[in-house]
mmCIF file of C-alpha atoms in Angstrom:
data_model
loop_
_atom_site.group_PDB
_atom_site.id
_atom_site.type_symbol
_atom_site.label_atom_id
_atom_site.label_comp_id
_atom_site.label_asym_id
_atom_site.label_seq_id
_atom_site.Cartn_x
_atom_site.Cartn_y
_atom_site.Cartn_z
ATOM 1 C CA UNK A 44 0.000 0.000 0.000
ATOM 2 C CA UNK A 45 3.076 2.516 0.509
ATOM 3 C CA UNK A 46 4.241 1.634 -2.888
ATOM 4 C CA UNK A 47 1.140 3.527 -4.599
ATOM 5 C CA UNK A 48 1.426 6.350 -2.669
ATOM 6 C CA UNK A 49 5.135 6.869 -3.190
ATOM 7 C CA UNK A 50 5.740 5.193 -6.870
ATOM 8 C CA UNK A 51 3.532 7.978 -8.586
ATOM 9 C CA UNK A 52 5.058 11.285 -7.266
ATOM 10 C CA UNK A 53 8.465 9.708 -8.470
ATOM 11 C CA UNK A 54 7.309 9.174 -11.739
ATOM 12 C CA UNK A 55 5.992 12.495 -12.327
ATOM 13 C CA UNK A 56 9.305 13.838 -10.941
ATOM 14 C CA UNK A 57 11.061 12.064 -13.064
ATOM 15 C CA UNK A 58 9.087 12.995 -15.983
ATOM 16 C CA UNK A 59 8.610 16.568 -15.092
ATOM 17 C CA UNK A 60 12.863 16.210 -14.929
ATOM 18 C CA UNK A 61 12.753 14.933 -18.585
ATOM 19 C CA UNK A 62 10.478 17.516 -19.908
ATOM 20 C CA UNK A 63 13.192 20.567 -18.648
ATOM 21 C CA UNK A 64 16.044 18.473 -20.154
ATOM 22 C CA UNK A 65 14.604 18.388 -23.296
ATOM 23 C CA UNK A 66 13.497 22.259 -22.823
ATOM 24 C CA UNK A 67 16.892 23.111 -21.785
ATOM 25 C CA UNK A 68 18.604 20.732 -24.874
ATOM 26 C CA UNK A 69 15.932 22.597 -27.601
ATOM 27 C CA UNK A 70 17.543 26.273 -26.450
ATOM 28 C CA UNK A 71 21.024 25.653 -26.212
ATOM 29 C CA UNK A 72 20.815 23.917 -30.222
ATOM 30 C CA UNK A 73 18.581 27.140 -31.238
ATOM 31 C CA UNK A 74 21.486 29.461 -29.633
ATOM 32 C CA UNK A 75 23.671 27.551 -31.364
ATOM 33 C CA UNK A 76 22.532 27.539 -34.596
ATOM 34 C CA UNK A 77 21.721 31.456 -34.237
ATOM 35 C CA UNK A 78 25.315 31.759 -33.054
ATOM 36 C CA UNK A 79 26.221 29.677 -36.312
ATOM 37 C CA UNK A 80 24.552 31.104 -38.648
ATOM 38 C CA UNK A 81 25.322 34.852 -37.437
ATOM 39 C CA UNK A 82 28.730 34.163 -37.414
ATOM 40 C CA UNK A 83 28.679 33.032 -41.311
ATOM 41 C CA UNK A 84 26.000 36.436 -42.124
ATOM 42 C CA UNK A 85 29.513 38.394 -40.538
ATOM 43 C CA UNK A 86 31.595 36.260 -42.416
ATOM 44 C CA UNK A 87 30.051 37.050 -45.672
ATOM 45 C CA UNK A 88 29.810 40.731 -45.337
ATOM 46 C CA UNK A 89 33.014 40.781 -44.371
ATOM 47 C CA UNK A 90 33.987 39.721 -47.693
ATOM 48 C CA UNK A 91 31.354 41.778 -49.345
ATOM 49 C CA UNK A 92 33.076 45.082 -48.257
ATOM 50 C CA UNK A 93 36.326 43.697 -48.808
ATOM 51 C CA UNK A 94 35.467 43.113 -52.336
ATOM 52 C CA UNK A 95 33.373 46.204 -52.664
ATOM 53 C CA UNK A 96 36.828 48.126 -51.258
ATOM 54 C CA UNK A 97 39.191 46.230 -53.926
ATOM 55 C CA UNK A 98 36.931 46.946 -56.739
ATOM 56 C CA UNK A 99 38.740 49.676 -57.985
ATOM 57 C CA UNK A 100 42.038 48.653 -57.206
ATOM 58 C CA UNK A 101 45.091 49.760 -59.673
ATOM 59 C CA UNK A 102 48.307 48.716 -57.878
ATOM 60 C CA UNK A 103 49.258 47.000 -54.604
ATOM 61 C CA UNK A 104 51.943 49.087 -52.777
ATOM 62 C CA UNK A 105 53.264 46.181 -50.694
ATOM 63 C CA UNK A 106 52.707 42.077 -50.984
ATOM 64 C CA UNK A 107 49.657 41.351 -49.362
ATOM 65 C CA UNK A 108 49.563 38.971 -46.231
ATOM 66 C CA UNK A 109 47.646 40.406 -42.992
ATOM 67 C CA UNK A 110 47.383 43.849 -44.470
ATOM 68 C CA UNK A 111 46.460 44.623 -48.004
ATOM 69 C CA UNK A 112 47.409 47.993 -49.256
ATOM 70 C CA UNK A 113 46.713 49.610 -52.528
ATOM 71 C CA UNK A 114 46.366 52.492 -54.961
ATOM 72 C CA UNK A 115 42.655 52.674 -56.176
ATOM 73 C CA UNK A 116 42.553 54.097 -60.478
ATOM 74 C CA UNK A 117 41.528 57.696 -58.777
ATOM 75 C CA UNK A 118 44.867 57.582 -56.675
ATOM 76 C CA UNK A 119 43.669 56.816 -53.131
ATOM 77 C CA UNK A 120 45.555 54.699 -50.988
ATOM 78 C CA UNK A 121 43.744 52.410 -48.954
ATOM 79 C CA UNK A 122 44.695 49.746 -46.536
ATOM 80 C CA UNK A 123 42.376 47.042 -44.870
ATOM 81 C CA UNK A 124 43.444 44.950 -42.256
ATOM 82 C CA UNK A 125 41.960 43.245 -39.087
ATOM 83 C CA UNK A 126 42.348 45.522 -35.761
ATOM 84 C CA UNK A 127 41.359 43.202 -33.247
ATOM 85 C CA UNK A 128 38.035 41.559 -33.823
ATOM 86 C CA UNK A 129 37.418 44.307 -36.588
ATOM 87 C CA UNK A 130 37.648 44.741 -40.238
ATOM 88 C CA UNK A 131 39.324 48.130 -40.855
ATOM 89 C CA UNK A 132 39.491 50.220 -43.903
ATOM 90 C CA UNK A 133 42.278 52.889 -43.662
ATOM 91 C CA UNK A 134 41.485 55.756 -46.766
ATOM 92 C CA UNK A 135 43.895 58.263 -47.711
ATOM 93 C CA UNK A 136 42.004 60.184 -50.280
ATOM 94 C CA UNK A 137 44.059 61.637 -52.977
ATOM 95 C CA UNK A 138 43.868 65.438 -53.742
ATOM 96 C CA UNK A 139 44.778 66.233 -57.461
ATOM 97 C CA UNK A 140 45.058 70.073 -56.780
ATOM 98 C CA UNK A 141 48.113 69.591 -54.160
ATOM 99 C CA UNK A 142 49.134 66.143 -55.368
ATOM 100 C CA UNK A 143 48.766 65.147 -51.744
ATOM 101 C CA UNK A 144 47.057 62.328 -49.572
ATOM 102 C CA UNK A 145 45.467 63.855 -46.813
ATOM 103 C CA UNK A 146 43.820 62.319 -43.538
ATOM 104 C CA UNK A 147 42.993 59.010 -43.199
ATOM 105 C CA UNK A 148 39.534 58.133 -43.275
ATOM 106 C CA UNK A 149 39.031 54.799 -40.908
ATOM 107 C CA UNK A 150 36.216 52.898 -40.706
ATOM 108 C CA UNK A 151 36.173 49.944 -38.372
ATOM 109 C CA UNK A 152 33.007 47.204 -38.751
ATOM 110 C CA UNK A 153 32.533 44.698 -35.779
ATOM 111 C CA UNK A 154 33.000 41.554 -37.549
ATOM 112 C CA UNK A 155 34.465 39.226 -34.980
ATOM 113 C CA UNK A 156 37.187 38.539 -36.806
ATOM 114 C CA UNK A 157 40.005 35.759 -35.908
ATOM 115 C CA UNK A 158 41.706 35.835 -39.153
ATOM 116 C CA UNK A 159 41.781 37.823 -41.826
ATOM 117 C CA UNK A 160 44.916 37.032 -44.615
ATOM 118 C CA UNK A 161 45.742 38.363 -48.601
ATOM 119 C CA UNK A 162 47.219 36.132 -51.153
ATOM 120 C CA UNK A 163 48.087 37.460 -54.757
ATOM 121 C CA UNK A 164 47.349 34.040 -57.216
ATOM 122 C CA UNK A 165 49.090 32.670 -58.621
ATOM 123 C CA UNK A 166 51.982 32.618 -55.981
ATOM 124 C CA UNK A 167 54.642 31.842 -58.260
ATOM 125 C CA UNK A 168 54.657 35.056 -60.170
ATOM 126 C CA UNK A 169 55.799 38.657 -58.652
ATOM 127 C CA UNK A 170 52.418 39.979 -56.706
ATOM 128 C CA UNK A 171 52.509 43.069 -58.609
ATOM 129 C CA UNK A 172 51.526 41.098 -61.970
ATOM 130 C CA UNK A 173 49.177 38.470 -60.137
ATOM 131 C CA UNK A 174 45.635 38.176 -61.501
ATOM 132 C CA UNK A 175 44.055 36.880 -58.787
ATOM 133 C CA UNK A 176 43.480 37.814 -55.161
ATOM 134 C CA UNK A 177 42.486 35.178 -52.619
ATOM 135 C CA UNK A 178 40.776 36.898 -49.222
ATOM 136 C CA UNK A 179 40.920 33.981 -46.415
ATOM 137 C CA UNK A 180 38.725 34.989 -43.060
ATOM 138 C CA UNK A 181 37.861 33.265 -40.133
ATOM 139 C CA UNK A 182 34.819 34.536 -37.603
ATOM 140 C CA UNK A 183 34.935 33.674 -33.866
ATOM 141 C CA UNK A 184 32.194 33.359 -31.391
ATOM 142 C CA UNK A 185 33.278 34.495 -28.090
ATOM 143 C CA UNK A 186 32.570 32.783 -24.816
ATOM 144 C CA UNK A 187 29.870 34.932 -23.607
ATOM 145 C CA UNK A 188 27.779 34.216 -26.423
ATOM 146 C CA UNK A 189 27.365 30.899 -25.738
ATOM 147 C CA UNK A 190 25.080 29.195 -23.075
ATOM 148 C CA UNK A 191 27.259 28.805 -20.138
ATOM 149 C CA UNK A 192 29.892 31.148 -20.830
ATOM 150 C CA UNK A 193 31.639 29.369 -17.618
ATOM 151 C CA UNK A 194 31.599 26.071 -19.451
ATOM 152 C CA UNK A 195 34.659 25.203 -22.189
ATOM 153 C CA UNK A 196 32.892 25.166 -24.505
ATOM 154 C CA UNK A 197 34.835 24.742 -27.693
ATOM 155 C CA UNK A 198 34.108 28.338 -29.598
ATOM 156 C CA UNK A 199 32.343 28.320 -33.026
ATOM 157 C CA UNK A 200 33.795 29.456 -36.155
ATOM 158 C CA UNK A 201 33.126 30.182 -39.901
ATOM 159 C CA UNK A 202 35.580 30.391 -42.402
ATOM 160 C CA UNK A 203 35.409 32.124 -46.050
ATOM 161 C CA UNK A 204 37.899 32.094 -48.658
ATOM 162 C CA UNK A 205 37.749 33.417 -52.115
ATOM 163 C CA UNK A 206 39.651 34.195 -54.721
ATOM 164 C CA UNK A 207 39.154 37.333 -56.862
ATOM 165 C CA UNK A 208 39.293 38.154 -60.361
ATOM 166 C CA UNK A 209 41.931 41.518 -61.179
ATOM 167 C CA UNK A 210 40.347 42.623 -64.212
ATOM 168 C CA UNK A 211 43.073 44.685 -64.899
ATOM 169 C CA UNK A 212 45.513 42.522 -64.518
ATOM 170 C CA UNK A 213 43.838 39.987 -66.224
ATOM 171 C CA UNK A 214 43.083 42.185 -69.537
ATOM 172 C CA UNK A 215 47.193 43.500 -69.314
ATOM 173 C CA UNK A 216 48.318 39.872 -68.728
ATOM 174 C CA UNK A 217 45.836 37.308 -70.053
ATOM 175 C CA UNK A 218 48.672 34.665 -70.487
ATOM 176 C CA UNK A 219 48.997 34.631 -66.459
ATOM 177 C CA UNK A 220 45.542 33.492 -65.981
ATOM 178 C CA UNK A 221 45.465 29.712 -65.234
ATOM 179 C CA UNK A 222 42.560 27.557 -67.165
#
């Protein structure tokens, strides 16, 4: 007789337990995938303004690697790089009346960057005459936008790597492009 008065209360503890785990197991994958697919939206606009930046690109004015810097066809110098967990563009706007640069014009987008790197293509030929440009970036999550920031949990990342047509280059130097 004590059996059915304890037996049900456990049951309905227990299930009432297994109810919140699967409550608490649904919100941590929906953080996760918003964490996810945030961190490839930042990803891909990071490489949107990168490409919107390199557009108009004329010369490089050293060999890219962490920082790519370049004269644009109006004479601007412009430099991008990552400054922390940002994506910086650095523009020196050209003045044709002095023949001067004059202040930089930064702008700095939050893109929870890890790694940001600049490859001319092909890498066997002198950068200045290189068709292509590969961007390679990596977003990172951070801890506190995870569930349990205390936890180590491993951090999330999405990585992006392209490799851009020079149509400059590639009009001067067809014979460089590989088929």
């Amino acid at each position: 007789m004590q059996a059915d008065l304890i037996i049900p209360p456990i049951l309905v503890g227990l299930l009432v337990l297994l109810i919140l785990r699967i409550n608490v197991f649904i919100l941590e994958t929906s953080v996760e995938s918003r964490l996810h697919t945030e961190l490839q939206s930042r990803s891909s606009v990071a490489l949107e303004l990168i490409q919107e930046q390199v557009r108009d690109l004329d010369s490089f004015l050293a060999e890219p690697d962490t920082l790519l810097q370049f004269r644009t066809a109006s004479g601007d110098h412009v430099a991008i790089e990552r400054a922390e967990r940002n994506l910086q563009i650095i523009r020196h706007p050209f003045n044709p009346i002095t023949n001067s640069h004059g202040a930089p014009d930064t702008t700095s987008h939050p893109m929870s960057l890890s790694d940001l790197r600049f490859l001319a293509q092909p890498d066997t030929i002198d950068f200045n005459f290189a068709p292509f440009l590969r961007i390679s970036l990596e977003t990172e999550s951070r801890p506190d936008q995870h569930i349990d920031p205390d936890a180590h949990t491993p951090l999330k990342r999405s990585r992006v790597q392209t490799d851009l047509l020079l149509r400059h280059r590639a009009a001067t130097n067809p014979d460089q492009i590989p088929l």
